[in-house]
mmCIF file of C-alpha atoms in Angstrom:
data_model
loop_
_atom_site.group_PDB
_atom_site.id
_atom_site.type_symbol
_atom_site.label_atom_id
_atom_site.label_comp_id
_atom_site.label_asym_id
_atom_site.label_seq_id
_atom_site.Cartn_x
_atom_site.Cartn_y
_atom_site.Cartn_z
ATOM 1 C CA MET A 26 13.102 83.476 99.848
ATOM 2 C CA LEU A 27 11.654 85.658 96.843
ATOM 3 C CA GLY A 28 14.465 85.715 94.109
ATOM 4 C CA SER A 29 16.541 82.721 95.589
ATOM 5 C CA GLY A 30 16.091 80.684 92.027
ATOM 6 C CA LEU A 31 17.264 83.616 90.192
ATOM 7 C CA ILE A 32 20.420 84.243 92.202
ATOM 8 C CA LYS A 33 21.517 80.382 92.326
ATOM 9 C CA GLY A 34 21.141 80.627 88.344
ATOM 10 C CA LEU A 35 23.285 84.221 88.518
ATOM 11 C CA LYS A 36 25.886 81.869 90.839
ATOM 12 C CA GLU A 37 25.921 79.257 88.272
ATOM 13 C CA THR A 38 26.299 82.089 85.598
ATOM 14 C CA ALA A 39 28.950 83.462 87.079
ATOM 15 C CA ARG A 40 30.955 80.186 88.092
ATOM 16 C CA ASN A 41 31.059 79.166 84.467
ATOM 17 C CA PHE A 42 32.083 82.430 83.431
ATOM 18 C CA VAL A 43 35.036 82.648 85.603
ATOM 19 C CA GLY A 44 35.445 79.220 85.781
ATOM 20 C CA SER A 45 36.190 78.755 81.797
ATOM 21 C CA TYR A 46 39.202 81.018 81.800
ATOM 22 C CA VAL A 47 40.778 78.128 83.519
ATOM 23 C CA SER A 48 38.917 75.179 82.346
ATOM 24 C CA GLU A 49 38.088 73.543 79.318
ATOM 25 C CA GLU A 50 35.138 71.581 80.638
ATOM 26 C CA ARG A 51 33.555 74.782 81.565
ATOM 27 C CA LEU A 52 33.674 76.723 78.511
ATOM 28 C CA PRO A 53 30.038 76.969 77.288
ATOM 29 C CA THR A 54 30.283 76.832 73.480
ATOM 30 C CA ILE A 55 32.498 74.913 70.995
ATOM 31 C CA GLU A 56 33.968 76.336 67.299
ATOM 32 C CA TYR A 57 31.154 74.064 65.822
ATOM 33 C CA PRO A 58 32.032 72.224 63.052
ATOM 34 C CA GLU A 59 35.586 72.898 63.234
ATOM 35 C CA GLU A 60 35.450 71.209 66.226
ATOM 36 C CA PRO A 61 33.138 68.154 66.907
ATOM 37 C CA ALA A 62 30.599 68.172 69.564
ATOM 38 C CA VAL A 63 31.546 65.681 72.669
ATOM 39 C CA VAL A 64 28.223 63.611 72.812
ATOM 40 C CA LYS A 65 27.144 62.318 75.685
ATOM 41 C CA GLU A 66 26.439 58.006 76.175
ATOM 42 C CA ASN A 67 22.937 58.924 77.117
ATOM 43 C CA SER A 68 22.304 61.008 74.364
ATOM 44 C CA ARG A 69 19.664 59.827 71.858
ATOM 45 C CA GLN A 70 18.857 61.299 68.140
ATOM 46 C CA PHE A 71 17.414 59.143 65.725
ATOM 47 C CA PRO A 72 17.796 54.738 65.407
ATOM 48 C CA PHE A 73 19.830 52.435 64.017
ATOM 49 C CA LEU A 74 19.620 48.847 63.162
ATOM 50 C CA VAL A 75 22.528 46.646 64.947
ATOM 51 C CA TYR A 76 24.298 43.655 63.268
ATOM 52 C CA ASP A 77 26.822 40.985 64.233
ATOM 53 C CA GLY A 78 29.569 39.752 62.451
ATOM 54 C CA ASP A 79 30.868 41.425 59.102
ATOM 55 C CA GLU A 80 27.675 41.022 56.703
ATOM 56 C CA PRO A 81 24.919 43.397 57.536
ATOM 57 C CA GLU A 82 22.125 41.189 56.048
ATOM 58 C CA ALA A 83 23.102 37.738 57.243
ATOM 59 C CA GLY A 84 23.805 39.245 61.301
ATOM 60 C CA LEU A 85 21.501 41.708 61.207
ATOM 61 C CA ARG A 86 19.655 41.217 64.854
ATOM 62 C CA CYS A 87 15.964 42.286 63.881
ATOM 63 C CA VAL A 88 13.658 39.530 63.241
ATOM 64 C CA SER A 89 10.852 41.874 61.751
ATOM 65 C CA CYS A 90 8.644 41.148 64.962
ATOM 66 C CA GLN A 91 6.909 45.057 64.130
ATOM 67 C CA ILE A 92 6.946 45.649 67.923
ATOM 68 C CA CYS A 93 8.747 48.591 67.423
ATOM 69 C CA GLU A 94 6.604 49.601 64.059
ATOM 70 C CA LYS A 95 3.348 49.234 66.236
ATOM 71 C CA GLU A 96 4.534 51.269 69.272
ATOM 72 C CA CYS A 97 5.926 54.120 67.299
ATOM 73 C CA PRO A 98 4.105 57.256 68.005
ATOM 74 C CA PRO A 99 4.337 59.561 64.701
ATOM 75 C CA LYS A 100 4.130 55.769 62.989
ATOM 76 C CA CYS A 101 7.750 56.679 61.102
ATOM 77 C CA ILE A 102 8.728 52.895 61.119
ATOM 78 C CA TYR A 103 7.760 50.482 58.235
ATOM 79 C CA ILE A 104 7.979 47.125 58.382
ATOM 80 C CA VAL A 105 8.194 44.227 55.399
ATOM 81 C CA LYS A 106 8.807 40.531 56.781
ATOM 82 C CA ALA A 107 10.754 38.464 54.489
ATOM 83 C CA LYS A 108 9.130 35.479 53.454
ATOM 84 C CA ASP A 109 11.802 32.660 54.172
ATOM 85 C CA LYS A 110 14.082 32.459 57.393
ATOM 86 C CA LYS A 111 17.969 32.740 58.857
ATOM 87 C CA PRO A 112 19.627 32.029 61.561
ATOM 88 C CA ASP A 113 20.353 33.933 64.605
ATOM 89 C CA PHE A 114 23.356 34.131 67.188
ATOM 90 C CA VAL A 115 22.512 31.089 68.739
ATOM 91 C CA GLY A 116 21.408 28.879 65.390
ATOM 92 C CA LYS A 117 17.778 29.246 65.988
ATOM 93 C CA GLN A 118 15.517 30.403 62.891
ATOM 94 C CA GLN A 119 14.154 33.125 63.036
ATOM 95 C CA VAL A 120 12.148 35.840 60.465
ATOM 96 C CA TYR A 121 14.580 38.906 58.775
ATOM 97 C CA PRO A 122 12.873 41.915 57.564
ATOM 98 C CA ALA A 123 12.978 42.560 54.056
ATOM 99 C CA THR A 124 12.023 46.219 54.262
ATOM 100 C CA PHE A 125 12.599 48.353 57.380
ATOM 101 C CA ASP A 126 12.352 52.075 56.360
ATOM 102 C CA ILE A 127 12.439 55.258 58.887
ATOM 103 C CA ASP A 128 11.339 58.118 58.059
ATOM 104 C CA LEU A 129 13.219 61.148 59.824
ATOM 105 C CA SER A 130 11.223 63.817 58.910
ATOM 106 C CA VAL A 131 8.684 61.931 61.269
ATOM 107 C CA CYS A 132 10.722 60.753 63.886
ATOM 108 C CA MET A 133 10.482 62.736 66.975
ATOM 109 C CA SER A 134 13.656 60.800 68.971
ATOM 110 C CA CYS A 135 11.294 59.587 71.753
ATOM 111 C CA GLY A 136 13.418 56.112 71.410
ATOM 112 C CA ILE A 137 10.602 54.111 72.359
ATOM 113 C CA CYS A 138 11.482 51.488 69.868
ATOM 114 C CA ALA A 139 14.851 50.816 71.716
ATOM 115 C CA GLU A 140 12.729 50.143 74.602
ATOM 116 C CA VAL A 141 9.911 47.934 73.141
ATOM 117 C CA CYS A 142 12.913 46.061 71.091
ATOM 118 C CA PRO A 143 12.779 42.419 72.718
ATOM 119 C CA PHE A 144 15.962 41.271 70.440
ATOM 120 C CA GLU A 145 18.106 44.310 70.900
ATOM 121 C CA ALA A 146 18.422 44.844 67.689
ATOM 122 C CA ILE A 147 17.517 48.961 67.182
ATOM 123 C CA PHE A 148 18.775 51.624 69.313
ATOM 124 C CA MET A 149 19.037 55.384 69.317
ATOM 125 C CA ASP A 150 22.235 56.275 67.467
ATOM 126 C CA THR A 151 24.253 59.777 68.776
ATOM 127 C CA GLU A 152 24.633 61.383 65.122
ATOM 128 C CA PHE A 153 22.972 64.655 64.959
ATOM 129 C CA ASP A 154 24.003 66.460 61.737
ATOM 130 C CA LEU A 155 21.717 64.844 59.238
ATOM 131 C CA ALA A 156 20.860 67.975 57.537
ATOM 132 C CA ASN A 157 19.598 67.142 54.147
ATOM 133 C CA SER A 158 18.288 69.825 51.037
ATOM 134 C CA ASN A 159 15.834 66.827 50.277
ATOM 135 C CA ARG A 160 12.908 66.785 53.420
ATOM 136 C CA PHE A 161 11.630 63.770 51.463
ATOM 137 C CA ASP A 162 13.634 60.640 49.939
ATOM 138 C CA GLY A 163 16.474 62.251 51.857
ATOM 139 C CA LEU A 164 15.419 61.516 55.402
ATOM 140 C CA LEU A 165 13.631 58.430 54.245
ATOM 141 C CA VAL A 166 16.268 55.865 55.614
ATOM 142 C CA THR A 167 16.369 52.635 54.694
ATOM 143 C CA LYS A 168 17.531 48.742 56.357
ATOM 144 C CA GLU A 169 20.726 49.184 54.354
ATOM 145 C CA HIS A 170 21.215 52.859 55.516
ATOM 146 C CA LEU A 171 20.203 51.876 58.794
ATOM 147 C CA ALA A 172 22.163 48.752 59.929
ATOM 148 C CA LYS A 173 24.783 49.664 61.631
ATOM 149 C CA PRO A 174 28.039 47.257 63.355
ATOM 150 C CA ASN A 175 27.785 46.093 67.327
ATOM 151 C CA ALA A 176 31.417 48.192 67.276
ATOM 152 C CA HIS A 177 29.248 51.247 66.764
ATOM 153 C CA LEU A 178 26.986 50.375 69.825
ATOM 154 C CA GLN A 179 30.143 49.896 71.554
ATOM 155 C CA LYS A 180 31.702 52.986 70.661
ATOM 156 C CA ILE A 181 28.637 55.060 71.153
ATOM 157 C CA HIS A 182 26.824 53.650 73.983
ATOM 158 C CA PRO A 183 29.799 51.323 75.607
ATOM 159 C CA THR A 184 27.703 50.603 79.389
ATOM 160 C CA LEU A 185 24.670 49.441 77.435
ATOM 161 C CA ALA A 186 26.660 47.053 75.139
ATOM 162 C CA ALA A 187 28.560 45.528 77.312
ATOM 163 C CA GLY A 188 25.788 44.474 79.381
ATOM 164 C CA ILE A 189 24.047 43.188 75.591
ATOM 165 C CA ASP A 190 27.311 41.570 74.529
ATOM 166 C CA GLN A 191 27.852 39.507 78.257
ATOM 167 C CA ARG A 192 23.819 38.240 78.045
ATOM 168 C CA ARG A 193 24.131 37.139 74.325
ATOM 169 C CA ALA A 194 28.007 35.357 75.024
ATOM 170 C CA GLU A 195 26.183 33.482 77.943
ATOM 171 C CA ALA A 196 23.462 32.587 75.590
ATOM 172 C CA VAL A 197 25.667 31.153 73.344
ATOM 173 C CA LYS A 198 27.270 29.475 75.481
ATOM 174 C CA LYS A 199 24.294 27.851 77.259
ATOM 175 C CA GLN A 200 23.372 26.999 73.724
ATOM 176 C CA GLU A 201 26.491 24.764 73.403
ATOM 177 C CA GLU A 202 25.986 23.324 76.269
ATOM 178 C CA LYS A 203 23.331 22.169 75.516
ATOM 179 C CA ARG A 204 24.187 20.760 72.076
ATOM 180 C CA LEU A 205 26.585 18.986 73.574
ATOM 181 C CA ALA A 206 24.756 17.608 76.219
ATOM 182 C CA ASP A 207 22.392 16.430 73.580
ATOM 183 C CA GLU A 208 24.668 15.105 71.567
ATOM 184 C CA ALA A 209 26.350 12.975 74.260
ATOM 185 C CA LYS A 210 22.850 11.708 75.551
ATOM 186 C CA ALA A 211 22.443 10.555 71.862
ATOM 187 C CA LYS A 212 25.634 8.894 71.571
ATOM 188 C CA ALA A 213 25.204 6.882 74.924
ATOM 189 C CA ASP A 214 21.469 5.978 73.779
ATOM 190 C CA ALA A 215 23.270 4.437 70.581
ATOM 191 C CA GLU A 216 25.521 2.475 72.434
ATOM 192 C CA LYS A 217 23.062 1.077 74.804
ATOM 193 C CA LYS A 218 20.944 -0.073 71.893
ATOM 194 C CA ALA A 219 23.618 -1.362 70.170
ATOM 195 C CA ALA A 220 24.866 -3.215 73.556
ATOM 196 C CA GLU A 221 21.374 -4.643 73.729
ATOM 197 C CA ALA A 222 20.924 -5.200 70.375
ATOM 198 C CA LYS A 223 24.349 -7.402 70.708
ATOM 199 C CA SER A 224 23.286 -9.227 73.659
ATOM 200 C CA ALA A 225 20.121 -10.394 71.831
ATOM 201 C CA SER A 226 21.744 -11.317 69.454
ATOM 202 C CA SER A 227 23.928 -13.735 71.477
ATOM 203 C CA ALA A 228 21.384 -15.113 73.178
ATOM 204 C CA ALA A 229 19.228 -15.855 70.172
ATOM 205 C CA THR A 230 22.045 -18.067 68.559
ATOM 206 C CA PRO A 231 22.055 -21.738 69.700
ATOM 207 C CA ALA A 232 24.920 -23.581 71.765
ATOM 208 C CA SER A 233 26.447 -25.606 69.432
ATOM 209 C CA THR A 234 26.385 -29.491 70.053
ATOM 210 C CA PRO A 235 29.904 -31.201 70.739
ATOM 211 C CA ALA A 236 30.599 -34.105 68.015
ATOM 212 C CA ALA A 237 30.078 -37.418 69.428
ATOM 213 C CA GLY A 238 33.207 -39.185 70.930
ATOM 214 C CA SER A 239 34.922 -36.001 71.345
#
């Protein structure tokens, strides 16, 4: 039917207009910035780095693999690897970034960096009010400002964070079970070798000859 799309749009507009008088959920506008905007969970703005624990440098998940830097369409990510390593959440030694910068004036919030990250270290933030009078240095964000705790991820993307936390907890549990199994095996091997050595020593010792006339 000709004009059916227009009629459908007008019906939706009228429904929201009338509904706004009885339901706050249908209010089309808010008094921003006095009233903060409610951001949906699947909203994405600019990237940030996640760290575990209380120390950003020690708990940073990023291992400086540079996949995000290579896949970034506008090439707004700049990473320099550190020369040393630090243990990750399961105790494995990993490289970490000495420098991790993102130029927000170039970033187009596509989210590809978050999609390709194999270490679940970079995600899209929901913060959007980042206006700055300095379009150059003011929008060049360094590692220190990009790093945010896992609690922030849990707050803005609770569903996503819950799944990640569960996988990481299972990985830690699996690593701990492996460590305990290795320790038990090493202990059993050591006891076996000690028993074999003791048995060999006993077999090599000649039996004492009884005294004459006894």
